[in-house]
mmCIF file of C-alpha atoms in Angstrom:
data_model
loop_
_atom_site.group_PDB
_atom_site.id
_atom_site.type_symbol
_atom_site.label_atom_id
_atom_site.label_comp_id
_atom_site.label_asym_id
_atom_site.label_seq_id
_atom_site.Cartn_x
_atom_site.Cartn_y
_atom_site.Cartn_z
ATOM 1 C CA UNK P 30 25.353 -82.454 -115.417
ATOM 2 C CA UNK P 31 27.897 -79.997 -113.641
ATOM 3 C CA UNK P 32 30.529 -81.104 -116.305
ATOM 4 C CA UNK P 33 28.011 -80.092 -118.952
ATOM 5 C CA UNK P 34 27.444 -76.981 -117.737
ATOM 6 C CA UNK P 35 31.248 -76.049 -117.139
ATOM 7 C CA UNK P 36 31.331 -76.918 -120.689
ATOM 8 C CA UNK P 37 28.036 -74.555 -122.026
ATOM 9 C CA UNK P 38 29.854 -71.913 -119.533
ATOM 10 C CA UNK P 39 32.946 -72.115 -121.243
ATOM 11 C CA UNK P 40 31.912 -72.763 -124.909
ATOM 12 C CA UNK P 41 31.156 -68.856 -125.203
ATOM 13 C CA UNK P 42 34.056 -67.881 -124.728
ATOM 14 C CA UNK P 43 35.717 -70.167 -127.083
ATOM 15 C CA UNK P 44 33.120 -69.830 -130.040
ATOM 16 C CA UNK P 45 31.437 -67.642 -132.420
ATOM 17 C CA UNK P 46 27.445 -67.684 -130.524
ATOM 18 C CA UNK P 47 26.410 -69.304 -133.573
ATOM 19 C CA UNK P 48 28.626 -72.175 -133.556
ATOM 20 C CA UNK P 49 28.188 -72.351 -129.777
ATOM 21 C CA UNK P 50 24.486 -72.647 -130.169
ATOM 22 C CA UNK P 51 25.243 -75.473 -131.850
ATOM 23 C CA UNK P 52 27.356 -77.417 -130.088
ATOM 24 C CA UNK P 53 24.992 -76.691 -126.841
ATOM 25 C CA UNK P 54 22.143 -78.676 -128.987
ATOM 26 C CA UNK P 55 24.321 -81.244 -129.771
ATOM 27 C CA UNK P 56 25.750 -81.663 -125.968
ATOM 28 C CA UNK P 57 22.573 -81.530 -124.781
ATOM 29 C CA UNK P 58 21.352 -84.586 -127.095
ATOM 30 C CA UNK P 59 24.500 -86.783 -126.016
ATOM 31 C CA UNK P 60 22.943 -85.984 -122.379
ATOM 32 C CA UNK P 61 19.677 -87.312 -123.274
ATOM 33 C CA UNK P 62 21.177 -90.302 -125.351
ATOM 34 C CA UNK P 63 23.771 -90.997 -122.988
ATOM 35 C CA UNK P 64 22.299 -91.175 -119.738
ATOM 36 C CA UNK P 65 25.648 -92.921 -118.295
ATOM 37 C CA UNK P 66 28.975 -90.432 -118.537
ATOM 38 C CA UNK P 67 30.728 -93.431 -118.777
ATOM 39 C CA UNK P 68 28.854 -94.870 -121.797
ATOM 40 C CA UNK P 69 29.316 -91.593 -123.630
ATOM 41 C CA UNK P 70 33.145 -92.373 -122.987
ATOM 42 C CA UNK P 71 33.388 -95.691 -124.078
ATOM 43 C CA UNK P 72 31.390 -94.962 -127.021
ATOM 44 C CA UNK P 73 34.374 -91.872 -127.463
ATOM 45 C CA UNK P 74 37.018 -94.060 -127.352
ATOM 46 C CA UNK P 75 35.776 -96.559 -130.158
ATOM 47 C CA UNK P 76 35.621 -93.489 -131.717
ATOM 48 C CA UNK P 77 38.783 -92.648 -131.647
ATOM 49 C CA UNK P 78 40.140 -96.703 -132.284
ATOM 50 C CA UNK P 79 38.142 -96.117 -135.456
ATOM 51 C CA UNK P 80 40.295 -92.740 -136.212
ATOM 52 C CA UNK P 81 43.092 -95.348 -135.701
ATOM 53 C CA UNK P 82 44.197 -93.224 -132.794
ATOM 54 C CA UNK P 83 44.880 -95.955 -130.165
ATOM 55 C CA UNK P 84 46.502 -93.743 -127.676
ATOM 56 C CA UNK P 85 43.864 -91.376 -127.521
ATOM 57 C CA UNK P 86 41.831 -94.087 -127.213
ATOM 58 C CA UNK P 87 43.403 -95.312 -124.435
ATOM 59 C CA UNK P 88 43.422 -92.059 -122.120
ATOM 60 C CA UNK P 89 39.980 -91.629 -122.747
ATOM 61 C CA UNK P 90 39.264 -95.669 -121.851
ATOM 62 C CA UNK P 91 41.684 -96.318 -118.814
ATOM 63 C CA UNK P 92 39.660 -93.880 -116.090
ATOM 64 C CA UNK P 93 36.411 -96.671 -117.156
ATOM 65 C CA UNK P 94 38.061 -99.495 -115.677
ATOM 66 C CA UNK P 95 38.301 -97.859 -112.161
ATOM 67 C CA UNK P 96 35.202 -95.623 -112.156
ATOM 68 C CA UNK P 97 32.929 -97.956 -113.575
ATOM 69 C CA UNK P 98 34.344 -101.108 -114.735
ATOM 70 C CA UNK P 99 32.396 -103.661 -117.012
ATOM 71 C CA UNK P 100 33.205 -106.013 -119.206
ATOM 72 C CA UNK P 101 32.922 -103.496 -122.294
ATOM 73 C CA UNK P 102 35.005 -101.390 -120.235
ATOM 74 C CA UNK P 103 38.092 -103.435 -119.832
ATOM 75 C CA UNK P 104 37.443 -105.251 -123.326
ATOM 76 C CA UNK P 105 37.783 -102.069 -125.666
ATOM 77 C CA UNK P 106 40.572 -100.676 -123.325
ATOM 78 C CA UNK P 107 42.278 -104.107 -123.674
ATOM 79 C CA UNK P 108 41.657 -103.389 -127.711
ATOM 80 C CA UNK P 109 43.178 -100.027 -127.458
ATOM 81 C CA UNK P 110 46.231 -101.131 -125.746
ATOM 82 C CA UNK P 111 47.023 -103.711 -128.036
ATOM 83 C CA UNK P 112 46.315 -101.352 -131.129
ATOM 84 C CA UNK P 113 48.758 -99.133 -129.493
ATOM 85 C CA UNK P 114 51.317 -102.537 -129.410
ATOM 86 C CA UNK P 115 50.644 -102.678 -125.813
ATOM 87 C CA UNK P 116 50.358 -105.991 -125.649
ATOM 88 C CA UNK P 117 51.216 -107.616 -121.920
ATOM 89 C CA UNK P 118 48.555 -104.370 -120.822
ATOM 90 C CA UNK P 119 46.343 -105.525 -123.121
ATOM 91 C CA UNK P 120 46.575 -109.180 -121.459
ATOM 92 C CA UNK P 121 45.442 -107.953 -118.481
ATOM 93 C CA UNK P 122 42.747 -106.275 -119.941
ATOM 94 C CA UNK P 123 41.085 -108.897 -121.289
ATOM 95 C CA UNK P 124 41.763 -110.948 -117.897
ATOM 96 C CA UNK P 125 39.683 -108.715 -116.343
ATOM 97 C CA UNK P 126 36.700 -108.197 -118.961
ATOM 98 C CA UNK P 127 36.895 -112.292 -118.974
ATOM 99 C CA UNK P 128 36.965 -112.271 -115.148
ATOM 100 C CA UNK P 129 33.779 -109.976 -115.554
ATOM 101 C CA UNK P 130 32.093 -112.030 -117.603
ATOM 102 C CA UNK P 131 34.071 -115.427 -118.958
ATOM 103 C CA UNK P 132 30.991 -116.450 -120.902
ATOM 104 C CA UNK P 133 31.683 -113.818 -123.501
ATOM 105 C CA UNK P 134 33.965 -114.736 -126.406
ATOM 106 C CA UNK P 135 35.207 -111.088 -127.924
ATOM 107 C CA UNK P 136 37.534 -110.709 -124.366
ATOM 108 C CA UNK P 137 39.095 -114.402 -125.173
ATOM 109 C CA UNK P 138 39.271 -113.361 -129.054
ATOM 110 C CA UNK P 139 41.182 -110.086 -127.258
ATOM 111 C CA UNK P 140 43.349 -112.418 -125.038
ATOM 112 C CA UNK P 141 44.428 -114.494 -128.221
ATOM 113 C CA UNK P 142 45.376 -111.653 -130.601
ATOM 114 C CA UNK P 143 47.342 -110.260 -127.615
ATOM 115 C CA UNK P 144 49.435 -113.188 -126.445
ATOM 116 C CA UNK P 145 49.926 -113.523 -130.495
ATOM 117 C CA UNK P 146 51.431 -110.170 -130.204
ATOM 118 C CA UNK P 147 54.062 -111.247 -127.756
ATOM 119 C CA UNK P 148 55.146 -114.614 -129.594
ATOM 120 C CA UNK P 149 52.965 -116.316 -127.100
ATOM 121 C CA UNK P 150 51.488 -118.911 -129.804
ATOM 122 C CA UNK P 151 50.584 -121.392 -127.356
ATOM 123 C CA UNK P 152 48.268 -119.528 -124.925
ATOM 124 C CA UNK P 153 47.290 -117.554 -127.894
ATOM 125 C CA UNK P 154 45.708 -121.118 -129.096
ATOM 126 C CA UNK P 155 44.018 -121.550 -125.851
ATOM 127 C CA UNK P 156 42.413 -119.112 -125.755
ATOM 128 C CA UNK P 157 41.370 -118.834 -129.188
ATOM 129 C CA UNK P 158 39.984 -122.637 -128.395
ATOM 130 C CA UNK P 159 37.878 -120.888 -125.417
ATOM 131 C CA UNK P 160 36.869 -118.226 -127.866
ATOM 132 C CA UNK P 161 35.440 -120.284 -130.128
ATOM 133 C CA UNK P 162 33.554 -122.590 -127.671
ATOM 134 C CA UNK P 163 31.233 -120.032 -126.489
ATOM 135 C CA UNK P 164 30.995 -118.712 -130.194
ATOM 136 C CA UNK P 165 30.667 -121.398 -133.254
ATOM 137 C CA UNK P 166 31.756 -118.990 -135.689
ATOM 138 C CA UNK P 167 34.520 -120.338 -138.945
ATOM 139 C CA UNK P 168 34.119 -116.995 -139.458
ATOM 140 C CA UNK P 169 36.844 -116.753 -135.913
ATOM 141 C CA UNK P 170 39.725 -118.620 -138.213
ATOM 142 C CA UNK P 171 39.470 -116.117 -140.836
ATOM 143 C CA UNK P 172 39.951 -113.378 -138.408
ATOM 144 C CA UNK P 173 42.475 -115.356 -136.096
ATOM 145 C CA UNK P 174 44.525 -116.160 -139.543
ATOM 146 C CA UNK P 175 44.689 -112.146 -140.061
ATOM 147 C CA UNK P 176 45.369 -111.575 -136.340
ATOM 148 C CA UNK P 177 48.631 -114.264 -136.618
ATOM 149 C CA UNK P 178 49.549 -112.727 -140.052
ATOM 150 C CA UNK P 179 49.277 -109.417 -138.432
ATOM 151 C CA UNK P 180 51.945 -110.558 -135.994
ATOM 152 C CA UNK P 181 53.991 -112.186 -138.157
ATOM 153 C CA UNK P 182 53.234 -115.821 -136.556
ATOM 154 C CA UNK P 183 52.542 -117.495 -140.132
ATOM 155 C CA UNK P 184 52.199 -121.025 -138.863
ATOM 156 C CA UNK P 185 49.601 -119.889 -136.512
ATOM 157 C CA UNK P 186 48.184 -117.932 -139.386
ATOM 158 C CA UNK P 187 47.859 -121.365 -141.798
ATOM 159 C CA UNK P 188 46.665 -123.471 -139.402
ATOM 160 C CA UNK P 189 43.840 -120.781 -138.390
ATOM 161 C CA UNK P 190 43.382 -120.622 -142.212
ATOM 162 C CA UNK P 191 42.885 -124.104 -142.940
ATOM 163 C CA UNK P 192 40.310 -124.884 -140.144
ATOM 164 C CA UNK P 193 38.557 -121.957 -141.618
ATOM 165 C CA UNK P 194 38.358 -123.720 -145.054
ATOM 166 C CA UNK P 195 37.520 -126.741 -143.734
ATOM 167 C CA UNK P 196 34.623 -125.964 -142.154
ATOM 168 C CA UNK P 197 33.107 -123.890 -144.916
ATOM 169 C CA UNK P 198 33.959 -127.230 -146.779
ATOM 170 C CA UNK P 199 35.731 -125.679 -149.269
ATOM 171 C CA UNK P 200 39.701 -126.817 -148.427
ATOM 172 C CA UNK P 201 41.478 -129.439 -150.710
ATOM 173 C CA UNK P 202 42.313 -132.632 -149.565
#
């Protein structure tokens, strides 16, 4: 609420009255929607990983993980870091968001794409494994293939890409 109003207070001052007008309405309903500052944040910082701008993203995520850490938190700031080729940040990221809640499989999808990053195809397969545990998805290859071809690790990529057509039982014997 105070930040809000330091914001109404200064939006005068920086805005034709129309405009601020505006932009008071539209504060006002990102109060109501977001009752949580920090959910207005995170949702600001997938934002801006949409806008492929994973640094921005990444200023705007990293205060989450200290003033109110979740699992969301640390996942999407892991996802920023390793869009911004941060990758050994991005590892422990996801650590944490797993360590938060290991039952969730987007954190260990995280983890995998990360350790791919750094030429780390072997714990990138673990946890890939995990991943796909907690979530029966062949839908995971696919997007585990693109991850490793992404990276540049094709042999991860292939074998990603034939489990994938296997179990849509469409790959060639």
């Amino acid at each position: 609420q105070v930040m809000a109003e330091r914001v109404l207070a200064h939006l005068g001052a920086l805005v034709p009255e129309s405009v601020a007008v505006r932009s008071a309405e539209l504060l006002g309903y990102l109060l109501r929607e977001f009752v949580v500052a920090g959910e207005a944040r995170l949702v600001l910082g997938r934002v801006r990983m949409n806008q492929a701008k994973p640094h921005e993203a990444v200023d705007i995520l990293a205060p989450l993980t200290t003033q109110s850490p979740s699992m969301g938190a640390f996942y999407y700031y892991g996802e920023a870091l390793a869009a911004g080729r941060q990758f050994e940040a991005a590892l422990n990221a996801f650590d944490r968001a797993i360590a938060l809640n290991p039952q969730a499989s987007a954190p260990w999808l995280g983890l995998s794409a990360a350790a791919l990053g750094l030429g780390r195809d072997a714990q990138s397969e673990a946890t890939f494994r995990r991943a796909v545990e907690l979530e029966a998805d062949p839908a995971l290859y696919r997007d585990h293939a693109l991850d490793a071809l992404g990276h540049g690790r094709d042999a991860a990529a292939y074998t990603a890409v034939r489990t994938y057509l296997e179990q849509k039982g469409i790959a060639d014997e």
